[in-house]
Coordinates of C-alpha atoms and ligand atoms in Angstrom, one line a residue:
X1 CA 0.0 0.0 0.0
X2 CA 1.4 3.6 -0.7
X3 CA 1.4 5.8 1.9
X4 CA -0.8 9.1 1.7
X5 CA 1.8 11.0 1.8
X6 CA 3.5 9.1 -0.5
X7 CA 0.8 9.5 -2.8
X8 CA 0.5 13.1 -2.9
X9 CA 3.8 13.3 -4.1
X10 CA 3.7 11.2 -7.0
X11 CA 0.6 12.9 -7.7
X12 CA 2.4 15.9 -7.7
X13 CA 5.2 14.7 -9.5
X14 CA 2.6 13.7 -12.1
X15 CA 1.2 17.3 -12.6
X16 CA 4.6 18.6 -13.1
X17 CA 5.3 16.1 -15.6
X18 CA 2.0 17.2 -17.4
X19 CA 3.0 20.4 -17.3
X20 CA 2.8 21.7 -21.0
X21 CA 3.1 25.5 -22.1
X22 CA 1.6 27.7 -19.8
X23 CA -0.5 30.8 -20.3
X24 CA 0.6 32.7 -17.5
X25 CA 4.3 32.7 -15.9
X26 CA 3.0 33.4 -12.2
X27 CA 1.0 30.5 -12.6
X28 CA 4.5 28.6 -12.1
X29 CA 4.5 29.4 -8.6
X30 CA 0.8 27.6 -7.6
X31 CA 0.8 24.1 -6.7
X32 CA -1.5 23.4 -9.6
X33 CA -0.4 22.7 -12.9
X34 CA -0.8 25.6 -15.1
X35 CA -3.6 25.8 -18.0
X36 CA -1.9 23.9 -21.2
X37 CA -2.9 25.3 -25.0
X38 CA -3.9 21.5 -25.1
X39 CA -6.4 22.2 -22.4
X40 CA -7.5 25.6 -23.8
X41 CA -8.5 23.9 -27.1
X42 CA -10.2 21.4 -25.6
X43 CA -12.2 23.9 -23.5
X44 CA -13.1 25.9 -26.9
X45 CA -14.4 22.9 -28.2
X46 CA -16.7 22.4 -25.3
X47 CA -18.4 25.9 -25.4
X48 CA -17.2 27.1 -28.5
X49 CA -14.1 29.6 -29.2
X50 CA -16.2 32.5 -28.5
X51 CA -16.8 31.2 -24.9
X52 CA -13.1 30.9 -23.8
X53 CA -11.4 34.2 -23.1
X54 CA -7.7 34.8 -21.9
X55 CA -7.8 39.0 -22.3
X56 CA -6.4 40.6 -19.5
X57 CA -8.8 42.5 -19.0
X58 CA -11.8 40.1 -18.8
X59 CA -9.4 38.0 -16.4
X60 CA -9.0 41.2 -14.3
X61 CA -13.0 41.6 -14.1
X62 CA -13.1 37.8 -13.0
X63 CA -10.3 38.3 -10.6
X64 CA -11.7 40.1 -7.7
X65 CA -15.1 41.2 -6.0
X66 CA -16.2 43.9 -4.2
X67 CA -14.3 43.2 -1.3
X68 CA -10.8 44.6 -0.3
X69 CA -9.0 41.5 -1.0
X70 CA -6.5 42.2 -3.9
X71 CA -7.4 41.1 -7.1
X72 CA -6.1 37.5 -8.3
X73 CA -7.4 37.1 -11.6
X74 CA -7.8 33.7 -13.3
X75 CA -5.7 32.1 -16.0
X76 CA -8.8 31.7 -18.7
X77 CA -12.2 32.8 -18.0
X78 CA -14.9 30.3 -19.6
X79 CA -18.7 31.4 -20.5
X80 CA -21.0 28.3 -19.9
X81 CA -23.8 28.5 -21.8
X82 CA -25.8 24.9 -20.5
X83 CA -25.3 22.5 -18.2
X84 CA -24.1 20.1 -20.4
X85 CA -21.0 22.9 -20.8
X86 CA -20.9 23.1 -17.5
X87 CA -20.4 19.2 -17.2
X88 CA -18.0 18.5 -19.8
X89 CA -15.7 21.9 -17.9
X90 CA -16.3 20.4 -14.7
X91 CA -14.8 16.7 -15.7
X92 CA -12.4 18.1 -17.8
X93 CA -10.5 20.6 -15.4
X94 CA -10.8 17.7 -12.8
X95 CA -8.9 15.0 -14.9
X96 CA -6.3 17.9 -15.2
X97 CA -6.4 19.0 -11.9
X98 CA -7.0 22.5 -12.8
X99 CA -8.6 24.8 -10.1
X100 CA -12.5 25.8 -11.2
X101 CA -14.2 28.8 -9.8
X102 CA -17.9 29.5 -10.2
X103 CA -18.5 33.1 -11.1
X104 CA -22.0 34.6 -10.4
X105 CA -21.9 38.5 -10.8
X106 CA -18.5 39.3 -8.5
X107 CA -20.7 41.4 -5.8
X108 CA -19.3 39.2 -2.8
X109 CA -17.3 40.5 -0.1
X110 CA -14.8 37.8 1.2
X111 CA -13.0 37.7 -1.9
X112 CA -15.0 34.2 -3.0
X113 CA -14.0 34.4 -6.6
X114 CA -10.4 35.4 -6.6
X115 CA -8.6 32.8 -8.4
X116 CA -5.8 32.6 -5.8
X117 CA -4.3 29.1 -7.2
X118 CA -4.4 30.5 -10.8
X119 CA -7.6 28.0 -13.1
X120 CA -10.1 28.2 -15.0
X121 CA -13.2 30.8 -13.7
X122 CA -16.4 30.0 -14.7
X123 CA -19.0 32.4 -15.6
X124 CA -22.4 31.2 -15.8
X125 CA -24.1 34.7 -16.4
X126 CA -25.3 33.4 -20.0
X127 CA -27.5 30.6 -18.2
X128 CA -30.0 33.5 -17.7
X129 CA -33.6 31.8 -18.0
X130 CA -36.2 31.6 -15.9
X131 CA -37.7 28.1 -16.2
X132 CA -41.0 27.9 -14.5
X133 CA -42.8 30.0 -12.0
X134 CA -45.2 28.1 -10.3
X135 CA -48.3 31.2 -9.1
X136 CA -50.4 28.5 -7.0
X137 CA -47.1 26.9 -5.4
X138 CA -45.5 29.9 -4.6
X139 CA -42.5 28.9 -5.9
X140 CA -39.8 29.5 -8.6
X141 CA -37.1 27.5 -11.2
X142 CA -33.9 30.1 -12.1
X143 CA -31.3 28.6 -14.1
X144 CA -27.6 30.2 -12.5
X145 CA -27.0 34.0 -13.9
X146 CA -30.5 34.7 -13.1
X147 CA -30.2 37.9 -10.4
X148 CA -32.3 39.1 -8.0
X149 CA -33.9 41.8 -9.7
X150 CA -34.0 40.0 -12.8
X151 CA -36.8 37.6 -11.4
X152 CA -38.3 40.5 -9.3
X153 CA -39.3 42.6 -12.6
X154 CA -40.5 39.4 -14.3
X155 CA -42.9 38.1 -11.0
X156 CA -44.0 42.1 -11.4
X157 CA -47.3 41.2 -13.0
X158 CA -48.1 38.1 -10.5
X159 CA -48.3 39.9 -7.3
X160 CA -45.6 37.8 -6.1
X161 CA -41.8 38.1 -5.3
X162 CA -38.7 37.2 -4.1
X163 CA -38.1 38.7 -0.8
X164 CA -34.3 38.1 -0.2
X165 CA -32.3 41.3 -0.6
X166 CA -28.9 41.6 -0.2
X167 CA -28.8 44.8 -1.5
X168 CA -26.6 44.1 -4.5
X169 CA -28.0 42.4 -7.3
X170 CA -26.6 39.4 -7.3
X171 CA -27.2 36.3 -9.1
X172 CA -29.6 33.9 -7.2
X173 CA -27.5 30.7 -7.6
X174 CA -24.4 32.7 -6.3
X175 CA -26.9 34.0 -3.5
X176 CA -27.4 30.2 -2.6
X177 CA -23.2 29.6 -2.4
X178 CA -23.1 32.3 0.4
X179 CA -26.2 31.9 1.9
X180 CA -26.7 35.3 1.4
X181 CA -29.7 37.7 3.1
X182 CA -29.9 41.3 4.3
X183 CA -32.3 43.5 5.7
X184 CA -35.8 41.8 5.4
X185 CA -34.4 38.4 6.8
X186 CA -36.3 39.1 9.8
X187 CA -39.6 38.2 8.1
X188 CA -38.0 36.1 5.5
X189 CA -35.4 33.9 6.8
X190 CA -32.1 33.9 4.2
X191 CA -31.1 31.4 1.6
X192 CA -31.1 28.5 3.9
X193 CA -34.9 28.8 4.2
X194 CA -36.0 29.5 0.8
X195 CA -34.2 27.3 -1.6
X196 CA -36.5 23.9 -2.0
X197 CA -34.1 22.5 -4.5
X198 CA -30.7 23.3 -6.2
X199 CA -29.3 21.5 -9.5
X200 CA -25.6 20.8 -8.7
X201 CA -22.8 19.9 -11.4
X202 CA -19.8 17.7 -9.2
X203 CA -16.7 18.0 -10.7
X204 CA -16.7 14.6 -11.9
X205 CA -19.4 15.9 -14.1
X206 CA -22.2 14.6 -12.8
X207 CA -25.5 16.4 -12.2
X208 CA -27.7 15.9 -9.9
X209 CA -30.8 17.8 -7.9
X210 CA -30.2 17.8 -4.5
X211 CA -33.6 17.0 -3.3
X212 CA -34.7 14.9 -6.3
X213 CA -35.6 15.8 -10.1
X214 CA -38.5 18.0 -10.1
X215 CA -39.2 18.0 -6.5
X216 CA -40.1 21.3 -5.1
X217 CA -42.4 20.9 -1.8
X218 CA -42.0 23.4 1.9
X219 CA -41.2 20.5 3.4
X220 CA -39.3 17.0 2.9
X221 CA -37.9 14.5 5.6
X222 CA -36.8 12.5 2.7
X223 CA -33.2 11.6 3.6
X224 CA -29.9 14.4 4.4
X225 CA -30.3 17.8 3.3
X226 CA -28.1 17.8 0.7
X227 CA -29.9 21.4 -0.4
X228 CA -28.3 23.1 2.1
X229 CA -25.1 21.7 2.1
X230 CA -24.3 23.7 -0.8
X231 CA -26.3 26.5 0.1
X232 CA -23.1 28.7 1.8
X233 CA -20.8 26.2 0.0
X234 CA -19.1 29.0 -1.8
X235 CA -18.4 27.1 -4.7
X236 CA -16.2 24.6 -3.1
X237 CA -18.3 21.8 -3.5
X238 CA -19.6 21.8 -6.9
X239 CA -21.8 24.3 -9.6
X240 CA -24.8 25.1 -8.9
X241 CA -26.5 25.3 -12.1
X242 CA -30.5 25.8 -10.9
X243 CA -32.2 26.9 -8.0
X244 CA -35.4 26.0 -7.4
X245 CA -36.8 29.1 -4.6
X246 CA -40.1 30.3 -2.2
X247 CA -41.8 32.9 -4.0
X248 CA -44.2 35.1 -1.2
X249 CA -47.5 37.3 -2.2
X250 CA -46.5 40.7 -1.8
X251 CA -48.1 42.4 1.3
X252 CA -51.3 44.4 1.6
X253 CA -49.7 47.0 3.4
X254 CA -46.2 48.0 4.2
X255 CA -45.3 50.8 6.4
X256 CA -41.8 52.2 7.0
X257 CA -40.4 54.5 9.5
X258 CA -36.7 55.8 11.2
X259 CA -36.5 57.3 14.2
X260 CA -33.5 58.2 16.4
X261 CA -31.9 57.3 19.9
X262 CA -29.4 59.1 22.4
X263 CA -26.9 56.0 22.5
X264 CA -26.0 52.8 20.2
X265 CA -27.6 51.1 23.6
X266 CA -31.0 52.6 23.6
X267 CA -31.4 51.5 19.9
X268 CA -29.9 48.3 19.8
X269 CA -32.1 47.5 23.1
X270 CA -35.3 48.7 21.2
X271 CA -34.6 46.2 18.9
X272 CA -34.5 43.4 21.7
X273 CA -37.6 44.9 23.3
X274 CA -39.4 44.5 20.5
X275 CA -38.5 41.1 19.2
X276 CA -38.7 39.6 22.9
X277 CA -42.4 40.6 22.8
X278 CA -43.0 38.6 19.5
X279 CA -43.4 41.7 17.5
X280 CA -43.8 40.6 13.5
X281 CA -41.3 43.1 12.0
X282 CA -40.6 42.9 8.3
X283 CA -36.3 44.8 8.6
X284 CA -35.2 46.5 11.5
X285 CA -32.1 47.9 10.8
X286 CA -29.2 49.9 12.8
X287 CA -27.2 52.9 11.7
X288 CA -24.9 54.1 13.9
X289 CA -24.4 58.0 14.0
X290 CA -21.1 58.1 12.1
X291 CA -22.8 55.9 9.0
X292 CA -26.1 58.5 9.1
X293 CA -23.8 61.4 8.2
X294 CA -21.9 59.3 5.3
X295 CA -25.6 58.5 4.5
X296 CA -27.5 62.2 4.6
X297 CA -24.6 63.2 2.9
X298 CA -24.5 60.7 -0.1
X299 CA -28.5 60.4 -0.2
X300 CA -29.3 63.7 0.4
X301 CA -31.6 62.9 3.7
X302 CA -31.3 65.6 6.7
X303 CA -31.8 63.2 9.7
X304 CA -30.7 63.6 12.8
X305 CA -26.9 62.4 13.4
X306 CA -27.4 60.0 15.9
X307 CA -28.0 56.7 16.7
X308 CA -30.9 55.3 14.3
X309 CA -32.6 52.4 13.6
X310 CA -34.9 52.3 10.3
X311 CA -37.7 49.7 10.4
X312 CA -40.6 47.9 7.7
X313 CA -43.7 46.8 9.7
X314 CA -46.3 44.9 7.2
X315 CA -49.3 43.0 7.4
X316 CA -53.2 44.2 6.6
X317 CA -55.0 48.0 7.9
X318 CA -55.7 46.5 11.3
X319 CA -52.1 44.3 12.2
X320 CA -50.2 46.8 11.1
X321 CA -51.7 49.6 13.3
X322 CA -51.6 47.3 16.3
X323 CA -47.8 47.0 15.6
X324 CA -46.8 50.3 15.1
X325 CA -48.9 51.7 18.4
X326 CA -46.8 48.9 20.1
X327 CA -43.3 49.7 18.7
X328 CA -43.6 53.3 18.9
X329 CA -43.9 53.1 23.0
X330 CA -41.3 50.9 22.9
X331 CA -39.5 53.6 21.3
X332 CA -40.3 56.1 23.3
X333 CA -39.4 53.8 26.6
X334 CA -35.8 54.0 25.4
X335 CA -35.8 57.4 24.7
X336 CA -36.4 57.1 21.1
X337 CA -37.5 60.6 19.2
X338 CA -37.6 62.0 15.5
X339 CA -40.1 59.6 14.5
X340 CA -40.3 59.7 10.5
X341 CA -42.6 57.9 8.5
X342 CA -42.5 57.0 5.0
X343 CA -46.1 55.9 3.9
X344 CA -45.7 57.0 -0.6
X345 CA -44.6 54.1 -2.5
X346 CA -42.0 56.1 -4.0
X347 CA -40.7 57.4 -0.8
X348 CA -40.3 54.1 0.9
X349 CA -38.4 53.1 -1.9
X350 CA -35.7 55.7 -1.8
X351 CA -35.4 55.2 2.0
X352 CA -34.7 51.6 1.4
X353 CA -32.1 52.3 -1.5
X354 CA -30.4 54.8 0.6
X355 CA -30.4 52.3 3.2
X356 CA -28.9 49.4 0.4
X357 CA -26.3 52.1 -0.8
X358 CA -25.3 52.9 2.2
X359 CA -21.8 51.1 1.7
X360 CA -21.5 53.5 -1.1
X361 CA -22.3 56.8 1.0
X362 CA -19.0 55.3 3.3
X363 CA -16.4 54.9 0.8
X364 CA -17.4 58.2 -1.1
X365 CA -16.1 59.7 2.4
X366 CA -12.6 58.6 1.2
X367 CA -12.9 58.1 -2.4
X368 CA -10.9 55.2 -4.2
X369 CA -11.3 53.2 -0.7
X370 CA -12.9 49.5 -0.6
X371 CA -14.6 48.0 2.2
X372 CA -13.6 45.9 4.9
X373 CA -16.3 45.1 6.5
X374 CA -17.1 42.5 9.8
X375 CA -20.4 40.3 9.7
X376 CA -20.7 39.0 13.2
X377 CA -24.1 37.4 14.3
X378 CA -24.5 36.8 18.0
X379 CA -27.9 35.5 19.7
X380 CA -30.1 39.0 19.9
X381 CA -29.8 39.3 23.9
X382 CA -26.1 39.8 23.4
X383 CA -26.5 42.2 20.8
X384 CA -26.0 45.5 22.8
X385 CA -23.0 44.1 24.8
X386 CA -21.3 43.2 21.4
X387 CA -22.2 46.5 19.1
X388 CA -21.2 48.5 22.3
X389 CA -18.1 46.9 22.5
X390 CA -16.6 46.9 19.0
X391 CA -17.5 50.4 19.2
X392 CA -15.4 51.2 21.8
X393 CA -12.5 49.2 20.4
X394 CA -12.9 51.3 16.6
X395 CA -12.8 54.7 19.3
X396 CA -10.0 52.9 20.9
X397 CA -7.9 52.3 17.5
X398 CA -8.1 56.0 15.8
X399 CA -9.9 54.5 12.8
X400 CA -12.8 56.3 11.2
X401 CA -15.4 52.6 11.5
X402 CA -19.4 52.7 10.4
X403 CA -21.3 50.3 12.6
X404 CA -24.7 49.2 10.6
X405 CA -26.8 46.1 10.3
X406 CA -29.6 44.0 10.5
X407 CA -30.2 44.0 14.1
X408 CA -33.4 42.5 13.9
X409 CA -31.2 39.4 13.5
X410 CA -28.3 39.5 15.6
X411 CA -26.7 40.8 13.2
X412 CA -24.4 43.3 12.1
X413 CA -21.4 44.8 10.3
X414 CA -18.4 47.4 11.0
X415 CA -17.2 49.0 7.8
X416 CA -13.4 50.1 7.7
X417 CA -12.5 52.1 4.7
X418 CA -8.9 50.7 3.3
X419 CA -7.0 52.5 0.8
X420 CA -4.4 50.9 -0.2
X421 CA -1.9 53.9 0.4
X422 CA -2.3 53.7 3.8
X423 CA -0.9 50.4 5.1
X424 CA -1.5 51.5 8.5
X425 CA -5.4 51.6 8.2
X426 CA -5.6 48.0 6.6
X427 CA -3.4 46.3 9.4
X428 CA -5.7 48.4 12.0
X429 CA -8.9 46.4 10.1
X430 CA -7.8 43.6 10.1
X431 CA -7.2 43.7 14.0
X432 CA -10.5 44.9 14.5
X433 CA -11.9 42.5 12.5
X434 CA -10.4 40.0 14.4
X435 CA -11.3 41.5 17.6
X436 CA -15.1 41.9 17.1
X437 CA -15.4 38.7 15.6
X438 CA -13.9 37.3 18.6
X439 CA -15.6 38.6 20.5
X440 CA -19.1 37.5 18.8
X441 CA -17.8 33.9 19.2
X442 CA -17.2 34.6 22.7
X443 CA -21.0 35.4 23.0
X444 CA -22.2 32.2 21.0
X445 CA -22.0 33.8 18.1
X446 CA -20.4 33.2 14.3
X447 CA -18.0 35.4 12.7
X448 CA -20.3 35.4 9.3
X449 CA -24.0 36.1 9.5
X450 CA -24.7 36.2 5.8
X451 CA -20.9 37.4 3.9
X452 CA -19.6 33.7 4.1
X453 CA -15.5 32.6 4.9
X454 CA -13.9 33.3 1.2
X455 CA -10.5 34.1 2.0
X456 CA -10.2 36.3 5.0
X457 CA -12.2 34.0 7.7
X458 CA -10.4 30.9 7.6
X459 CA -9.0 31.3 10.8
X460 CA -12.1 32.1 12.5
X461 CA -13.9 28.9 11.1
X462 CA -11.3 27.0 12.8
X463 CA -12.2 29.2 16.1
X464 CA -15.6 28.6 15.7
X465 CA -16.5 24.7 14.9
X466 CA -12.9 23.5 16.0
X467 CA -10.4 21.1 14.7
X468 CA -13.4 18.2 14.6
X469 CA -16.0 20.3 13.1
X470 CA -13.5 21.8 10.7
X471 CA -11.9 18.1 10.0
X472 CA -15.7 16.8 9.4
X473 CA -16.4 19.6 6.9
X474 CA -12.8 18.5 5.5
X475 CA -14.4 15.0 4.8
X476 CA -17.8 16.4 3.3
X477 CA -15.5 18.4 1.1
X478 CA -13.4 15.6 -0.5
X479 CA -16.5 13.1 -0.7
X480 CA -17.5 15.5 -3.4
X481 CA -14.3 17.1 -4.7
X482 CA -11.3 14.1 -4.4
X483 CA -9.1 16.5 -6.0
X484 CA -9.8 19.5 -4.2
X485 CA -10.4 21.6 -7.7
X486 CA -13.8 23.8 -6.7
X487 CA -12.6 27.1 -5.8
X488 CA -9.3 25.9 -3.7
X489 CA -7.8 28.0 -1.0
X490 CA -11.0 29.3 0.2
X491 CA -13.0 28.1 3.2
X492 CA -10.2 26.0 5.5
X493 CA -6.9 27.2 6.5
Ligands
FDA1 C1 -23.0 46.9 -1.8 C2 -23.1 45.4 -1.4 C3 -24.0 45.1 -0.3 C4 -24.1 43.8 0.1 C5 -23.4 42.8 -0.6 C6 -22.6 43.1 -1.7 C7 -22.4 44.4 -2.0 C8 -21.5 44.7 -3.2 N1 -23.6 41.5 -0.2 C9 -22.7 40.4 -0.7 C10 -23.2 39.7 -2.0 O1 -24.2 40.4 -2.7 C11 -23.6 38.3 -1.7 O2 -22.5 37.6 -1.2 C12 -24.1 37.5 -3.0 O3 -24.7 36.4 -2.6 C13 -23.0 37.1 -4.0 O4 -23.5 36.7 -5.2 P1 -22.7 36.7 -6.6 O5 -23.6 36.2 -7.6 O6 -22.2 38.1 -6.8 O7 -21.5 35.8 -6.2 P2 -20.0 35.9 -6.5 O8 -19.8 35.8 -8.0 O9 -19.4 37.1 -5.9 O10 -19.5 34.6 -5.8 C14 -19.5 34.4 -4.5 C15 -19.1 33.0 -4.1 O11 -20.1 32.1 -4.5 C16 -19.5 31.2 -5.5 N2 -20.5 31.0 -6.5 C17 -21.1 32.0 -7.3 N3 -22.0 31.4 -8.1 C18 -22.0 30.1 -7.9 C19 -22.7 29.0 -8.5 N4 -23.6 29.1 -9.4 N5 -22.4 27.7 -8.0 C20 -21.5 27.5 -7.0 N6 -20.8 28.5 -6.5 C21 -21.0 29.8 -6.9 C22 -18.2 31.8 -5.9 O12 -17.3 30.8 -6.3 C23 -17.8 32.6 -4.7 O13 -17.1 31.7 -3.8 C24 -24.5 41.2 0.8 N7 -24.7 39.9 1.2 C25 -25.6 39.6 2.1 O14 -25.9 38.4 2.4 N8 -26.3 40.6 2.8 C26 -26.1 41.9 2.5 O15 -26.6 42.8 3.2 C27 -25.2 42.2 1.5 N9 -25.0 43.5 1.1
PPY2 O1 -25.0 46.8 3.7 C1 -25.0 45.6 4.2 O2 -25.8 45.2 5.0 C2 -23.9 44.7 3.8 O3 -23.9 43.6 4.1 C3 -22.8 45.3 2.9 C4 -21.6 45.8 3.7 C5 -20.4 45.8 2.9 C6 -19.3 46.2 3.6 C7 -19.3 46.6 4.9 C8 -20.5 46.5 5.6 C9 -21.6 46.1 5.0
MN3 MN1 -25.6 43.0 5.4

């Protein structure tokens, strides 16, 4: 019998040996063989010439996303056009032991698509139909470059929609590999509730539905959840190629409202006053009084610079007033004030754009900056203690920090703006990312709520499920992918 270890060196000996002309010299350096001209033809054969691409600057585009991680772009960026392309890519970048990295529309923010061991990226953006919408089931078939707004214009007519809103607008399929959410998860769960089935290409090219052909029912008890495996898989398990998702009815009435506080305390403990008294809340969402500015400023609002929290209450005429009497003396038992309402269509919209663009309104403050942003999630009755304390630590650093986030979940985010001329505020982030985090997990709480591990949480998913859990997910990972080709050097440390 040869050793393991034994093995992984004549397997790498192998892929040196294989080694034919390579399309990019830094490639060299990766402990993956490069892409050959061999391969490249064979790839143009699969999806045509047209579908292949090696320009630098389509590489760049596919090398990084929004995130502050710097770019690594891919060797060869392939358009699939079917699954049957995405198949015959899959087997074939496995038998050569090229890297493969699902592209949805680059709008992550832990630096999921950056093609760090060099490989083959591959878009899926022309696999844009929608395949059935089923009115009576409430319920939906995308195939993977379908986004988010893309399906919400075509349900316009039905009276139905897709309620998960990460702000960006992402593609659903790449919404389902980060188990993405945002502010209306509150009322709507996030990915992990609303996907009912997924079509999944492994890298051995098979396909196969997670929770059976065609099956699309609220519940099933039918055997392991494979569905949510790869929901928050982040492309390291295989391609998702089809999501099958919840639709909802759109609600009679909606109501929206801000209104201010004295401290980050009385705010954040609004929001566990209200949800400790079972209060049906569609968002409830946090600004703290350094983000308002970057937001009146950017949107053009005038609210008052403090402590805010900006909230959606829906139902019918007669809920909806019994919530809102009930919230607003909540409010005004923590010393809430400055009670807004927006009630016009039109005006409840631009509130809640502000609201998505408000990572914008930050990094217009310093302009050419990215984000760095922390996505803790802690259980809510811990919520003040941690927002209050990675506040003090940003004061405690000399860093200008946003605190924001979907509090109505436990959840929240710091945004640090980095510009890459200034070493000294990156290394500060990256501490304080740390720290906060930390400090989540030291309240029973994960160091992702919704923005996943990519490439700068792998420490922290080792802190948080431990060498076991982390070992187990190891095994998980190689049942599916033997040759650890899907999106390598993301996920485990
Ligand atoms: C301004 C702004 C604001 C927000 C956010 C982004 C931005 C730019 N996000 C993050 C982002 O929108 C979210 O992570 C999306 O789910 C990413 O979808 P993309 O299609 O862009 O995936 P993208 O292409 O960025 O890929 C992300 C990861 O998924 C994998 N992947 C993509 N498509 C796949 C597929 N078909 N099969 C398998 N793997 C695939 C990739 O390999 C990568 O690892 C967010 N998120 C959130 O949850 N809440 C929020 O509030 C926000 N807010
Ligand atoms: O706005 C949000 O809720 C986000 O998740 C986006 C984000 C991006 C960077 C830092 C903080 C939040
Ligand atoms: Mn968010």
């Amino acid at each position: 019998m040869f050793s393991k270890r034994f093995a992984v060196q004549l397997q790498s000996c192998v892929r040196q040996f294989c080694t034919t002309k390579c399309l990019t010299a830094n490639a060299q350096a990766f402990e993956y063989p490069s892409v050959s001209s061999k391969l490249v033809k064979e790839l143009q054969g699969i999806v045509g010439q047209s579908n292949v691409s090696t320009a630098e600057a389509v590489r760049e585009q596919h090398g990084h996303d929004e995130s502050y991680h710097k770019s690594s772009p891919p060797e060869l960026v392939v358009f699939a056009e079917n699954v049957e392309h995405v198949s015959h890519v899959a087997k074939l970048c496995n038998n050569n032991n090229i890297p493969l990295i699902p592209f949805g529309t680059g709008t992550g923010l832990e630096g999921g698509i950056n093609a760090i061991k060099g490989g083959v990226c591959l878009d899926l953006n022309k696999m844009n139909n929608i395949l059935a919408v089923n009115q009576e089931d409430f319920d939906c078939t995308v195939e993977a470059g379908v986004s988010r707004q893309t399906l919400n214009s075509y349900l316009r007519d039905t009276g139905l929609v897709f309620p998960i809103d990460p702000g960006a607008d992402a593609s659903l399929c790449g919404m389902c590999a980060t188990s993405a959410s945002g502010t209306n998860a509150v009322r709507y769960g996030t990915m992990r509730e609303n996907v009912l089935n997924l079509e999944v290409v492994l890298p051995d090219g098979r396909v196969f539905d997670t929770a059976g052909k065609g099956r699309r029912t609220k519940k099933t008890s039918a055997g392991y959840n494979l569905t949510n495996l790869f929901v928050g898989s982040e492309g390291t398990l295989g391609i998702i190629t089809k999501a099958t998702l919840r639709l909802y009815g759109i609600p009679e009435c909606t109501a929206s409202a801000v209104c201010s506080f004295p401290s980050v305390k009385n705010a954040v403990d609004t929001t566990v006053n209200i949800l400790q008294c079972g209060i049906q809340m569609a968002r409830i969402e946090f600004l703290d009084e350094v983000a308002i500015d970057a937001f009146n400023k950017y949107s053009k609002y005038d609210m008052k610079v403090a402590p805010s929290l900006f909230m959606e209450f829906t139902g019918n005429e007669g809920t909806l007033a019994k919530q809102v009497d009930l919230v607003s003396e909540i409010v005004n038992m923590n010393e809430g004030s400055d009670f807004k309402w927006a009630e016009e269509a039109e005006e409840k919209n631009r509130l809640w754009k502000a609201r998505h663009d408000i990572v914008y309104a930050c990094m217009a403050l310093q302009p050419g900056s990215k984000p760095y942003s922390t996505d803790v999630c802690v259980p809510i009755s811990r919520l003040p203690d941690v927002i209050v304390r990675s506040k003090e630590l940003i004061d405690a650093a000399g860093i200008i920090g946003f605190t924001l986030g979907h509090v109505g979940d436990g959840n929240f985010h710091n945004l640090f703006l980095i510009n890459d001329d200034m070493p000294d505020q990156k290394a500060k982030a990256i501490k304080l990312s740390k720290q906060i985090a930390k400090i989540a997990q030291e309240l029973d709480g994960t160091c992702t709520g919704e923005h996943g591990i990519g490439l700068g949480k792998k420490e922290l998913l080792l802190r948080e499920i431990g060498e076991e859990g982390l070992e187990i997910m190891k095994q998980v990972k190689s049942t599916f992918d033997p040759n650890n080709i899907m999106n390598p050097g993301k996920v485990f440390v």
